[in-house]
mmCIF file of C-alpha atoms in Angstrom:
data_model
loop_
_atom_site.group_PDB
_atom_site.id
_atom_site.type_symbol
_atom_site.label_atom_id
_atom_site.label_comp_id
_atom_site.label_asym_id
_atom_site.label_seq_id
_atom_site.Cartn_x
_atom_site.Cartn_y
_atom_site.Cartn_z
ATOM 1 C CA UNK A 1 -45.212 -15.369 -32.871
ATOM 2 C CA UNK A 2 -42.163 -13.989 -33.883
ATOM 3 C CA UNK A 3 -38.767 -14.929 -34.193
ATOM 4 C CA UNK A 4 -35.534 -13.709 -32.965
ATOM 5 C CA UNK A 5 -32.006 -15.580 -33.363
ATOM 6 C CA UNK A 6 -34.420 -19.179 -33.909
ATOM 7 C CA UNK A 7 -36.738 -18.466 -30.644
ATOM 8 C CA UNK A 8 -40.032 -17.370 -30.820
ATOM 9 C CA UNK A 9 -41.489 -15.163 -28.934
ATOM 10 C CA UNK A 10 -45.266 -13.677 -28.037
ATOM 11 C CA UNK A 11 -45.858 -10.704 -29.883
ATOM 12 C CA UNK A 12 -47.215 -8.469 -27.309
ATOM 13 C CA UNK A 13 -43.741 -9.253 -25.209
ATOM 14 C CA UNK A 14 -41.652 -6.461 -24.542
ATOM 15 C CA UNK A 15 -38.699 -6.749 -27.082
ATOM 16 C CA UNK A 16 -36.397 -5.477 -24.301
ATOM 17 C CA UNK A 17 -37.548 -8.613 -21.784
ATOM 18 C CA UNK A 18 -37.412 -10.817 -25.381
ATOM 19 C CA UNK A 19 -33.849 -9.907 -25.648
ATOM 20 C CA UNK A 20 -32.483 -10.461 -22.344
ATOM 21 C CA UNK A 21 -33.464 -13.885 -22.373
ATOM 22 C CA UNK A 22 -30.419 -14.602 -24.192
ATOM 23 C CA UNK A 23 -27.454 -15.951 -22.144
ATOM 24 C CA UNK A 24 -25.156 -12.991 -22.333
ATOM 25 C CA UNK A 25 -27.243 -10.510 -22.578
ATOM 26 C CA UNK A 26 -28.729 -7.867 -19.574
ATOM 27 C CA UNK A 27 -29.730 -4.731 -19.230
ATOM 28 C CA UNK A 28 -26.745 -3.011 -20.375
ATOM 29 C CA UNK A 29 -26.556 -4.470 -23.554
ATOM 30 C CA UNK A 30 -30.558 -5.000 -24.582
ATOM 31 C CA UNK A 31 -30.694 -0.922 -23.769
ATOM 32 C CA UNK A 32 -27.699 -0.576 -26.546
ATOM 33 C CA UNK A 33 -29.321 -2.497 -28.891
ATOM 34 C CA UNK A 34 -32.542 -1.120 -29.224
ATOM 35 C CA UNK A 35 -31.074 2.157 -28.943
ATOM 36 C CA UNK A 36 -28.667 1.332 -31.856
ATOM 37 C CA UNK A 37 -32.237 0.523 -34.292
ATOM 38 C CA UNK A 38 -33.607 3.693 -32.508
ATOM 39 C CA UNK A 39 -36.726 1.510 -30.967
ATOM 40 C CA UNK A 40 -37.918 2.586 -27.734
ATOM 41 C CA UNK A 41 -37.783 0.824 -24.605
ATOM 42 C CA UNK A 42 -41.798 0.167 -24.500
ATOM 43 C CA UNK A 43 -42.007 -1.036 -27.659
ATOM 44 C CA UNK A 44 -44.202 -4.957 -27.891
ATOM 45 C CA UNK A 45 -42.445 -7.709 -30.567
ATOM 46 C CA UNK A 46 -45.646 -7.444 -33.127
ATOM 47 C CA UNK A 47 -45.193 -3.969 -32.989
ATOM 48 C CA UNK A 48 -41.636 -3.809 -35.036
ATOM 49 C CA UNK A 49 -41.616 -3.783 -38.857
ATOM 50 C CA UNK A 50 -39.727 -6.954 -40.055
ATOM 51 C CA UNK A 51 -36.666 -5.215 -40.783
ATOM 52 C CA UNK A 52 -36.126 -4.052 -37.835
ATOM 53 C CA UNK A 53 -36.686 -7.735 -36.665
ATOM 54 C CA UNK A 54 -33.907 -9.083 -39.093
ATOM 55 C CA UNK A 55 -31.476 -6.214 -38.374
ATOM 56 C CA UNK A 56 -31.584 -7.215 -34.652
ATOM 57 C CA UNK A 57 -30.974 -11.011 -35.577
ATOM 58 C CA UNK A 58 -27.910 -9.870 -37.420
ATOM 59 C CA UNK A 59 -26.485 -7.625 -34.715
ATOM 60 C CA UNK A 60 -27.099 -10.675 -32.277
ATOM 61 C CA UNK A 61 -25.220 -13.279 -34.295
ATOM 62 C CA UNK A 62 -22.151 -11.214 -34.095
ATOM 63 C CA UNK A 63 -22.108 -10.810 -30.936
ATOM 64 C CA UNK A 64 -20.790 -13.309 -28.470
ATOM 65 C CA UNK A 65 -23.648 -14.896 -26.990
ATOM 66 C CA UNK A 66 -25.497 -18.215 -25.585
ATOM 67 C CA UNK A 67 -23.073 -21.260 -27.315
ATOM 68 C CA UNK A 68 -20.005 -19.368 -28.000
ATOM 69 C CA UNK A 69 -19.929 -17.339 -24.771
ATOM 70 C CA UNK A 70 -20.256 -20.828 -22.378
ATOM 71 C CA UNK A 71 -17.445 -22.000 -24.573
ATOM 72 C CA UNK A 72 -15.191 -19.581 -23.911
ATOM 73 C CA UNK A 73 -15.645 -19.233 -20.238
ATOM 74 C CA UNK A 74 -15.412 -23.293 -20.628
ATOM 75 C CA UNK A 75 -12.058 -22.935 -22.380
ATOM 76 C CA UNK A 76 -10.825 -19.959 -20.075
ATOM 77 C CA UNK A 77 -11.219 -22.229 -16.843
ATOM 78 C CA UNK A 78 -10.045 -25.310 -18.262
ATOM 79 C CA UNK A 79 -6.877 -23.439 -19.770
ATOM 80 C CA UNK A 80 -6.375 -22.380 -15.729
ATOM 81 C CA UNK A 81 -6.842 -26.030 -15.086
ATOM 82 C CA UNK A 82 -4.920 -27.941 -17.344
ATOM 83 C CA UNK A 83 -1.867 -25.102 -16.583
ATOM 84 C CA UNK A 84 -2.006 -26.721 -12.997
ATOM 85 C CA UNK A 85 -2.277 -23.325 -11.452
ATOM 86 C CA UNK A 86 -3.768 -22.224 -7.915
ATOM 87 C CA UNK A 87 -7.048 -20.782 -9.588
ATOM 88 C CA UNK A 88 -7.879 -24.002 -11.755
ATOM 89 C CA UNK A 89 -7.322 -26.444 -8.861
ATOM 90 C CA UNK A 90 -9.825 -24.627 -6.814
ATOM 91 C CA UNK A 91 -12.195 -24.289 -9.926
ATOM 92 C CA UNK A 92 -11.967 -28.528 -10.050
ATOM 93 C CA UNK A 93 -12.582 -28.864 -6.463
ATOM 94 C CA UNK A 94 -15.621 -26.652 -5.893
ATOM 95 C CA UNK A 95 -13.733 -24.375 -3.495
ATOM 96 C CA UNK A 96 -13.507 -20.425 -3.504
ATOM 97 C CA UNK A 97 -11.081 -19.219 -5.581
ATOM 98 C CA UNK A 98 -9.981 -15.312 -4.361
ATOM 99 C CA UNK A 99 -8.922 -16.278 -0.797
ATOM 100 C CA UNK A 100 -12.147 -16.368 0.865
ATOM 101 C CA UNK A 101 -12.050 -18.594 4.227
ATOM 102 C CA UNK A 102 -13.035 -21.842 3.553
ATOM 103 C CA UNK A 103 -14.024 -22.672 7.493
ATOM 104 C CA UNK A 104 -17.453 -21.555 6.781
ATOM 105 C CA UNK A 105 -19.528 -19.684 4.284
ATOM 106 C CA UNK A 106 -18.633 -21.708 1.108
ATOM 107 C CA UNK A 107 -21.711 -22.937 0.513
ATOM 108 C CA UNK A 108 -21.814 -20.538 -3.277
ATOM 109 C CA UNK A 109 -18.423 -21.817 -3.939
ATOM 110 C CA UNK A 110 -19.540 -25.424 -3.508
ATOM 111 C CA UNK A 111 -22.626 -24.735 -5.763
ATOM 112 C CA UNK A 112 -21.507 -22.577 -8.386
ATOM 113 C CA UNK A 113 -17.407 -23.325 -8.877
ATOM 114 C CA UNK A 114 -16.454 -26.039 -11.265
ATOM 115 C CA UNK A 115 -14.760 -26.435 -14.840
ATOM 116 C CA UNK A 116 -17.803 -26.023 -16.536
ATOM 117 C CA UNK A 117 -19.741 -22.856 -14.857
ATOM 118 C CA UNK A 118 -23.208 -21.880 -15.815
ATOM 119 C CA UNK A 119 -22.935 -18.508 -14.897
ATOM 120 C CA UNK B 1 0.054 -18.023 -1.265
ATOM 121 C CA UNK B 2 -2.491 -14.491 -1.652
ATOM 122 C CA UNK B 3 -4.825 -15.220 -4.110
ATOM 123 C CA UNK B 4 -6.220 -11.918 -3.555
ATOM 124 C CA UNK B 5 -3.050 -10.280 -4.354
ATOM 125 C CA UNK B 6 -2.327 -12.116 -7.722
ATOM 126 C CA UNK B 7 -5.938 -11.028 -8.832
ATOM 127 C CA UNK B 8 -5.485 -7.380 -7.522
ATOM 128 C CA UNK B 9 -3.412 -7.157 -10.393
ATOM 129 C CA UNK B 10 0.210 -4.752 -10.506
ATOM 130 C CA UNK B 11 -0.203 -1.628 -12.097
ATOM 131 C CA UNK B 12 1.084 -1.538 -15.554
ATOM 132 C CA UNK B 13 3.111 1.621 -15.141
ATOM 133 C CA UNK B 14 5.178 -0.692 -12.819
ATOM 134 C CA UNK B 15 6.060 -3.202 -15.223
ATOM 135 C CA UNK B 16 6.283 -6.675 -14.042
ATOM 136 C CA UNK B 17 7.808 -7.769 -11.466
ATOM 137 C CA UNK B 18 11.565 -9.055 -12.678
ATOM 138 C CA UNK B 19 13.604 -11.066 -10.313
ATOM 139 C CA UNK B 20 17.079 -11.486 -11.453
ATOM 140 C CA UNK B 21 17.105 -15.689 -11.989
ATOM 141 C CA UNK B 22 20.165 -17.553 -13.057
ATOM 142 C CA UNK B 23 19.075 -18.574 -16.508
ATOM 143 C CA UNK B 24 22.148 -19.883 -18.641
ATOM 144 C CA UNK B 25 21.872 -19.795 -22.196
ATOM 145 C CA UNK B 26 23.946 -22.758 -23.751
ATOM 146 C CA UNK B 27 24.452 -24.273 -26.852
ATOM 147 C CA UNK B 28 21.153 -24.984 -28.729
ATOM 148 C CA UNK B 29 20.962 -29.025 -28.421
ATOM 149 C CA UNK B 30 22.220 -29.450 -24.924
ATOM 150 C CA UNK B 31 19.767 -29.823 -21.956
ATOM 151 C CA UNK B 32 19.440 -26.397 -19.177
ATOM 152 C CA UNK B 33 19.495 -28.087 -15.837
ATOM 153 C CA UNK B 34 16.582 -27.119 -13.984
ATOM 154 C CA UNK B 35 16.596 -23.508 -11.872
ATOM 155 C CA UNK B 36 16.169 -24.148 -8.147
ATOM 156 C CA UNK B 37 14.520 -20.913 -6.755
ATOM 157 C CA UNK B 38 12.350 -19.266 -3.765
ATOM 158 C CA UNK B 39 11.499 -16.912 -5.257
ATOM 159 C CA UNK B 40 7.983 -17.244 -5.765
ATOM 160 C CA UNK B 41 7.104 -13.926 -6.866
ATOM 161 C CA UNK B 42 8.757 -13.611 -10.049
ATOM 162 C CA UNK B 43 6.081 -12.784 -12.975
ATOM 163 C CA UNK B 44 7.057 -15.520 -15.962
ATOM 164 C CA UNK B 45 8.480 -13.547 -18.489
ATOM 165 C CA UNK B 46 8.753 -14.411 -22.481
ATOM 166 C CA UNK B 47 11.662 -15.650 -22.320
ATOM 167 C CA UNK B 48 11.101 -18.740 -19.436
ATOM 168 C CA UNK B 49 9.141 -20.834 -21.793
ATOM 169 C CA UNK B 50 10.473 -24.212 -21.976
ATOM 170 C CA UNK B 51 12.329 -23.735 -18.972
ATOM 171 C CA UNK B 52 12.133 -26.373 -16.029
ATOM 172 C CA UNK B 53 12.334 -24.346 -12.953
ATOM 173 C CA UNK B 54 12.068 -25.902 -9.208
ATOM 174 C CA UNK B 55 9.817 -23.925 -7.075
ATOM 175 C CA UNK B 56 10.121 -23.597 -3.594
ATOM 176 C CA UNK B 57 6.860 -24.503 -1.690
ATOM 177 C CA UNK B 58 8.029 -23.255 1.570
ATOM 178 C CA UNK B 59 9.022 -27.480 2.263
ATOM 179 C CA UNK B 60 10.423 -28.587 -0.522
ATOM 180 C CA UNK B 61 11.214 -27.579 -4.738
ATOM 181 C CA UNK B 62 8.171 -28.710 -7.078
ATOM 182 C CA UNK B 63 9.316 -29.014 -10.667
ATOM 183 C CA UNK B 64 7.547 -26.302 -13.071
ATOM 184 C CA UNK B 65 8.112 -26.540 -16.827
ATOM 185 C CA UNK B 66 6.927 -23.473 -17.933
ATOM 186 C CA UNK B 67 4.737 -23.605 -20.923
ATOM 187 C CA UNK B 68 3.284 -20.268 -23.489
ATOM 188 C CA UNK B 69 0.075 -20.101 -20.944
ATOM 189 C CA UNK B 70 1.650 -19.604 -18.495
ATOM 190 C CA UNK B 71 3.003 -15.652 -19.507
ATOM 191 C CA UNK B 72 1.655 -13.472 -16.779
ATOM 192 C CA UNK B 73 1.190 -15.662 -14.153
ATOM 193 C CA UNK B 74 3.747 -15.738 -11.319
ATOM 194 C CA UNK B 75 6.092 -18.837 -10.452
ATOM 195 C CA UNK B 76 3.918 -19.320 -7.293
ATOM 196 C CA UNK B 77 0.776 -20.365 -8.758
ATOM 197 C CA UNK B 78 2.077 -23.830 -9.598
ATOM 198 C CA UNK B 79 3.385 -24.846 -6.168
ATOM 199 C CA UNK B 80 0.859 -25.958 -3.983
ATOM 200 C CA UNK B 81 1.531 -24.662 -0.452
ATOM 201 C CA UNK B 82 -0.331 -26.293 1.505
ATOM 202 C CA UNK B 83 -1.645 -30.400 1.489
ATOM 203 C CA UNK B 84 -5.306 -30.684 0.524
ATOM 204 C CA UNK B 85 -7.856 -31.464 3.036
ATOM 205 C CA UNK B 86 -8.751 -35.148 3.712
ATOM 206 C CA UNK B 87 -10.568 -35.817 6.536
ATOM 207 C CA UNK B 88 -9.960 -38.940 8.498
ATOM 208 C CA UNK B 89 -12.230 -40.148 11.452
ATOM 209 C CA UNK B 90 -9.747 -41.554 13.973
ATOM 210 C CA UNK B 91 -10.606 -45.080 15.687
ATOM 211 C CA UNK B 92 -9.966 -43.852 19.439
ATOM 212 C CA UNK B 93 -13.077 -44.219 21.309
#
């Protein structure tokens, strides 16, 4: 068991799947990562030396992830919001924002638009 | 108003889009009566924060007091167009 940024994962996990489990990060940025400790893509969690381990923590708390990046979107939609702008009333009431039609097809507006997004 | 054309954004090379507003500048201590205007296109510049401008919604003038947020946005964005949708079941049967 091994831990990365306080979760633990399996060690015979992929370190690139281990790393995209973090809110924030995909493909893009797991591939940069690994490529910045020079550890290629097939490598398993147990297999890493414990440096390598603790290097990637470090990168990963600088970066804007998990906490800090929900906050920020958070703060960006309630700053559109509490303006009293176009974009923030349709954020509040769950209604496309960029001029879709709103006769039909909103149903992924309704789900996913409100002041506090989760993705 | 286009939402799709405030998020297409203007090219920068263009500069924003000034529209020549009748903004007195008097004596620091005295109120600025608020700017009546249609024109709903203007970018807010700088210089517009603290104003109290009256926006035209196509019906009527909606009063805007412009705050530091507000910086790129156009005057638009703040007057609601159009009356939000309520839906009433009428009693005829």
């Amino acid at each position: 068991m091994v831990f990365i940024l306080g979760n633990n994962f399996l060690e015979n996990r992929l370190l690139k799947h281990c790393l995209e489990t973090f809110y924030g990060i995909g493909t893009k940025h797991s591939t940069r990562i690994l490529a910045k400790f020079s550890v290629f893509p097939g490598a398993r969690v147990g297999q890493l030396p414990t440096k390598t381990i603790n290097d990637i923590t470090a990168e990963l708390s600088t970066m804007t992830i998990e906490t800090d990046l929900r906050r920020k979107m958070r703060d960006n939609i309630q700053r559109l919001r509490d303006m009293g702008s176009y974009r923030g009333r349709r954020h509040a009431m769950g209604l496309p924002v960029r001029g879709q039609r709103t006769r039909s097809q909103i149903l992924t507006a309704r789900k996913l638009n409100r002041i506090d997004r989760a993705n | 108003m286009f939402p799709t054309r405030a998020l297409l954004a203007r090219s920068v090379w263009k500069g924003p889009n000034i529209v020549p507003l009748p903004i007195q500048r008097v004596a620091p201590g005295q109120k600025v009566p608020p700017i009546m205007t249609q024109a709903r296109s203007a970018t807010i510049l700088p210089n517009f924060v603290g104003l109290v401008f009256q926006v035209h919604n196509g019906k009527n003038y909606v009063d805007v007091e412009i705050t530091e947020d507000m910086v790129g946005h156009k005057l638009g964005e703040f007057s609601p167009t159009r009356k939000p949708f309520s839906y009433k079941q009428s009693k005829n049967k």
